[in-house]
Short mmCIF file of C-alpha atoms in Angstrom, two decimals:
data_model
loop_
_atom_site.label_atom_id
_atom_site.label_comp_id
_atom_site.label_asym_id
_atom_site.label_seq_id
_atom_site.Cartn_x
_atom_site.Cartn_y
_atom_site.Cartn_z
CA MET W 199 302.50 110.41 47.39
CA SER W 200 298.97 110.94 46.07
CA GLN W 201 296.26 112.18 48.42
CA LEU W 202 294.27 108.99 47.81
CA LYS W 203 297.14 106.65 48.72
CA GLU W 204 298.04 108.82 51.71
CA ALA W 205 294.46 108.60 53.03
CA ILE W 206 294.49 104.79 52.77
CA LEU W 207 297.92 104.41 54.38
CA SER W 208 296.86 106.74 57.19
CA VAL W 209 294.08 104.29 58.03
CA THR W 210 296.06 101.07 57.62
CA SER W 211 299.05 102.37 59.58
CA SER W 212 296.78 102.60 62.62
CA GLY W 213 295.71 98.96 62.21
CA ASP W 214 292.30 99.70 60.73
CA LYS W 215 291.31 98.67 57.21
CA ALA W 216 290.32 101.05 54.44
CA PHE W 217 286.61 101.18 53.66
CA ILE W 218 285.36 102.71 50.41
CA PRO W 219 281.60 102.76 49.80
CA TYR W 220 280.32 103.02 46.23
CA ILE W 221 277.39 105.33 45.54
CA MET W 222 275.62 106.09 42.27
CA ALA W 223 275.48 109.83 41.70
CA GLY W 224 271.95 110.95 40.87
CA ASP W 225 270.16 107.88 42.23
CA GLY W 226 267.22 109.55 43.95
CA GLY W 227 268.20 112.87 42.38
CA LEU W 228 271.42 114.87 42.47
CA GLU W 229 270.12 116.77 45.49
CA LYS W 230 270.84 113.62 47.55
CA LEU W 231 274.53 113.62 46.63
CA LYS W 232 275.67 116.20 49.19
CA PRO W 233 273.88 114.79 52.27
CA THR W 234 274.93 111.24 51.32
CA ILE W 235 278.62 112.12 50.98
CA LEU W 236 278.65 114.22 54.16
CA LYS W 237 277.01 111.43 56.17
CA LEU W 238 279.36 108.76 54.82
CA GLN W 239 282.43 110.79 55.71
CA GLN W 240 280.91 111.43 59.15
CA LEU W 241 280.74 107.64 59.62
CA GLY W 242 284.51 107.42 59.06
CA VAL W 243 284.89 106.02 55.56
CA THR W 244 288.34 106.27 54.01
CA ALA W 245 287.23 107.52 50.59
CA ILE W 246 284.03 107.43 48.54
CA GLU W 247 283.65 105.92 45.08
CA VAL W 248 281.20 108.00 43.08
CA GLY W 249 279.63 106.17 40.14
CA ILE W 250 278.66 108.16 37.07
CA PRO W 251 275.57 106.71 35.32
CA PHE W 252 276.24 105.46 31.79
CA THR W 253 274.03 103.85 29.17
CA ASP W 254 276.36 100.86 28.57
CA PRO W 255 277.76 99.89 32.01
CA VAL W 256 279.64 96.69 31.12
CA ALA W 257 280.98 96.08 34.66
CA ASP W 258 277.78 96.71 36.60
CA GLY W 259 275.52 94.02 38.02
CA PRO W 260 271.71 94.36 38.30
CA THR W 261 271.65 96.49 41.48
CA ILE W 262 274.07 99.13 40.26
CA GLU W 263 272.71 98.97 36.71
CA ARG W 264 269.21 99.78 38.03
CA ALA W 265 270.65 102.62 40.13
CA GLY W 266 272.31 103.97 36.98
CA GLU W 267 269.04 103.78 35.07
CA ARG W 268 267.26 105.73 37.82
CA ALA W 269 270.01 108.34 37.81
CA LEU W 270 269.90 108.70 34.02
CA ALA W 271 266.11 109.01 34.17
CA SER W 272 266.52 111.93 36.59
CA GLY W 273 268.73 113.70 34.05
CA THR W 274 272.10 112.98 35.67
CA ASN W 275 275.22 113.16 33.53
CA LEU W 276 278.95 113.61 34.08
CA ARG W 277 278.88 117.40 33.79
CA LYS W 278 276.02 117.75 36.29
CA VAL W 279 277.80 115.46 38.76
CA ILE W 280 281.01 117.51 38.52
CA ASP W 281 279.05 120.74 38.96
CA THR W 282 277.16 119.37 41.97
CA LEU W 283 280.31 118.08 43.68
CA THR W 284 282.06 121.40 43.06
CA SER W 285 279.20 123.26 44.72
CA PHE W 286 280.09 121.73 48.09
CA ALA W 287 283.75 120.75 47.56
CA ASP W 288 284.83 122.81 50.58
CA ASP W 289 282.75 120.48 52.79
CA ILE W 290 284.31 117.28 51.44
CA THR W 291 287.10 115.97 53.68
CA VAL W 292 287.66 112.49 52.18
CA PRO W 293 289.06 111.73 48.71
CA LEU W 294 286.45 111.02 46.05
CA VAL W 295 287.11 108.30 43.47
CA ALA W 296 285.04 108.65 40.31
CA MET W 297 284.00 105.47 38.50
CA THR W 298 282.97 106.08 34.95
CA TYR W 299 283.51 104.83 31.43
CA LEU W 300 285.80 106.21 28.75
CA ASN W 301 283.20 107.70 26.39
CA PRO W 302 281.79 110.30 28.83
CA ILE W 303 285.33 111.52 29.58
CA LEU W 304 286.21 111.79 25.88
CA ALA W 305 282.95 113.65 25.23
CA TYR W 306 283.68 116.03 28.14
CA GLY W 307 287.25 116.58 26.97
CA VAL W 308 290.04 114.80 28.83
CA GLU W 309 292.01 117.86 29.95
CA LYS W 310 288.92 119.83 31.00
CA PHE W 311 287.52 116.80 32.80
CA ALA W 312 290.73 116.39 34.80
CA ALA W 313 290.84 120.08 35.76
CA ASP W 314 287.14 120.23 36.69
CA ALA W 315 287.28 116.90 38.55
CA ASN W 316 290.14 118.20 40.66
CA LEU W 317 288.08 121.24 41.66
CA ALA W 318 285.20 118.88 42.53
CA GLY W 319 287.35 116.96 45.03
CA ILE W 320 287.96 113.90 42.85
CA ARG W 321 291.33 112.36 43.70
CA GLY W 322 291.05 109.01 41.98
CA LEU W 323 289.51 107.61 38.79
CA ILE W 324 288.44 104.12 37.74
CA ILE W 325 287.64 103.43 34.06
CA PRO W 326 286.63 99.74 33.77
CA ASP W 327 286.41 99.70 29.96
CA MET W 328 289.80 101.30 29.35
CA PRO W 329 292.63 98.81 28.72
CA LEU W 330 295.97 99.52 30.35
CA GLU W 331 297.46 99.94 26.88
CA GLU W 332 295.15 102.92 26.22
CA SER W 333 295.68 104.67 29.56
CA GLU W 334 297.99 107.32 28.09
CA ILE W 335 294.84 108.85 26.59
CA VAL W 336 293.97 110.18 30.04
CA HIS W 337 296.99 109.68 32.30
CA PRO W 338 299.00 112.86 31.55
CA SER W 339 296.00 115.12 32.18
CA LEU W 340 295.02 113.23 35.33
CA SER W 341 298.58 113.35 36.63
CA ASN W 342 298.75 117.12 36.11
CA ALA W 343 295.50 117.47 38.07
CA GLY W 344 296.65 115.26 40.96
CA ILE W 345 294.17 112.48 40.19
CA SER W 346 295.26 108.85 40.65
CA LEU W 347 294.35 106.39 37.90
CA VAL W 348 293.32 103.17 39.66
CA GLN W 349 293.78 99.89 37.77
CA LEU W 350 291.71 96.73 38.26
CA VAL W 351 293.36 93.34 38.62
CA SER W 352 291.13 90.36 37.93
CA LEU W 353 291.28 86.73 39.04
CA THR W 354 292.28 85.79 35.50
CA SER W 355 295.13 88.31 35.16
CA THR W 356 298.35 86.54 34.20
CA PRO W 357 301.45 87.14 36.35
CA GLU W 358 302.95 89.28 33.59
CA ARG W 359 299.84 91.43 33.31
CA MET W 360 299.43 91.57 37.08
CA ALA W 361 302.94 93.00 37.33
CA ARG W 362 302.17 95.66 34.72
CA LEU W 363 298.82 96.62 36.25
CA THR W 364 300.18 96.92 39.78
CA LYS W 365 303.12 98.98 38.56
CA SER W 366 300.77 101.39 36.76
CA SER W 367 298.02 101.63 39.39
CA GLU W 368 297.98 104.76 41.52
CA GLY W 369 296.27 105.31 44.87
CA PHE W 370 295.42 101.65 45.35
CA ILE W 371 295.03 98.39 43.45
CA TYR W 372 291.39 97.43 42.82
CA ALA W 373 291.53 93.63 43.18
CA VAL W 374 288.36 92.12 41.73
CA THR W 375 287.26 89.16 43.87
CA VAL W 376 284.95 87.36 41.43
CA ASN W 377 284.78 86.52 37.75
CA GLY W 378 281.86 88.57 36.48
CA ILE W 379 279.96 91.74 37.19
CA THR W 380 279.29 93.59 40.46
CA GLY W 381 276.71 92.34 42.95
CA ALA W 382 276.46 90.65 46.35
CA ARG W 383 277.88 87.12 46.66
CA SER W 384 277.40 84.51 49.38
CA SER W 385 280.81 82.87 48.90
CA PHE W 386 284.19 83.43 47.26
CA ALA W 387 286.89 81.26 45.71
CA ASN W 388 289.16 79.44 48.19
CA GLU W 389 292.34 80.63 46.53
CA LEU W 390 291.71 84.34 47.15
CA VAL W 391 294.32 84.67 49.91
CA GLU W 392 297.01 83.27 47.61
CA HIS W 393 295.78 85.55 44.81
CA PHE W 394 295.98 88.66 47.02
CA ASN W 395 299.42 87.69 48.32
CA LYS W 396 300.60 87.38 44.73
CA ILE W 397 299.25 90.84 43.85
CA GLN W 398 300.86 92.38 46.93
CA SER W 399 304.21 90.78 46.05
CA TYR W 400 304.41 93.08 43.01
CA THR W 401 303.78 96.38 44.77
CA ASP W 402 303.79 98.41 47.97
CA THR W 403 300.61 100.18 46.87
CA PRO W 404 297.58 99.19 49.01
CA VAL W 405 295.47 96.35 47.62
CA LEU W 406 291.71 96.69 48.16
CA ALA W 407 289.12 94.01 47.46
CA GLY W 408 285.97 94.79 45.51
CA PHE W 409 282.94 93.09 43.86
CA GLY W 410 280.58 90.90 45.84
CA ILE W 411 281.41 92.15 49.34
CA SER W 412 278.14 92.75 51.17
CA THR W 413 278.32 91.74 54.85
CA SER W 414 280.26 92.73 57.95
CA ASN W 415 281.84 89.27 57.99
CA HIS W 416 283.02 89.76 54.41
CA VAL W 417 284.62 93.08 55.45
CA LYS W 418 286.39 91.41 58.39
CA ASP W 419 287.46 88.36 56.37
CA PHE W 420 288.98 90.37 53.53
CA GLY W 421 290.50 92.79 56.02
CA SER W 422 292.58 89.90 57.39
CA PHE W 423 294.64 89.65 54.18
CA CYS W 424 294.32 92.95 52.29
CA SER W 425 294.37 96.69 52.97
CA GLY W 426 290.63 97.18 52.80
CA VAL W 427 287.45 96.78 50.80
CA ILE W 428 285.11 98.53 48.39
CA VAL W 429 281.40 97.83 48.95
CA GLY W 430 278.99 98.71 46.16
CA SER W 431 275.66 96.97 45.67
CA LYS W 432 274.91 96.62 49.40
CA ILE W 433 275.55 100.33 49.91
CA VAL W 434 273.35 101.24 46.93
CA ASP W 435 270.51 99.04 48.22
CA SER W 436 270.87 100.44 51.75
CA LEU W 437 270.72 104.03 50.51
CA VAL W 438 267.58 103.28 48.51
CA ASN W 439 265.99 101.88 51.68
CA ASP W 440 267.42 104.65 53.90
CA ASP W 441 269.06 101.86 55.94
CA TRP W 442 271.98 103.70 57.51
CA ALA W 443 272.30 101.15 60.31
CA THR W 444 273.55 98.55 57.80
CA ILE W 445 276.00 101.02 56.29
CA GLU W 446 277.34 101.98 59.72
CA ALA W 447 277.81 98.30 60.63
CA LEU W 448 279.83 97.71 57.44
CA VAL W 449 282.07 100.70 58.17
CA CYS W 450 282.54 99.59 61.79
CA ALA W 451 283.62 96.13 60.61
CA SER W 452 286.68 97.73 59.01
CA LYS W 453 287.89 99.16 62.31
CA VAL W 454 290.68 97.48 64.24
CA ALA W 455 288.53 96.42 67.19
CA ALA W 456 286.19 94.56 64.87
CA VAL W 457 288.89 92.97 62.68
CA LYS W 458 290.87 91.47 65.56
#
């Protein structure tokens, strides 16, 4: 079992729900990366999704896109993120999940990226612009390095494609909760419970909800029918405003006492 999946199952087996915050590496400068990761893991998050800024972020909404622009303006790139994470890898106790696009990995070199990412503490990888059919470009190298390749399942995925994506996804299934890009939402489609039940019927891998989740009530609501949540834009905004109270409240909402 992968380290990422094991970390999630360790949380859910106790009755809690997995909570994965998304952060943009380099937003505010790469020197903020270490204290941010150490504080998040101190709050009890299950894993941390680390976004790599990219010039053509097709899946990102305005909040994360602006964070990426700030990070790029500060000189952040994939190599610098890997180097920074490696510099304090011994202090990282939760799995890191990198979210980046295919071009930076190809430019880095797939095999070298996988080896260096492993040393940096990265245990999972999300590549939103890489179709399942192209995943063999990176999968063998990632597998050798112990890095799980996480697949996204959308609301429009057909049953046939849903079956293929869930079979291929490692660590967890990233179930997208809205049609569109990332960003806070005030409401979600009524048929989400049925959609999540259908995804879970194809796999025993944990299913986590992502996109649009921004409040403690969202965390509790989704926690009632899936294994956990990924929160992005709200975390990014809170970090910009140094609002750790909001982040702590979101993490607490994933705990068993809050979900019941």
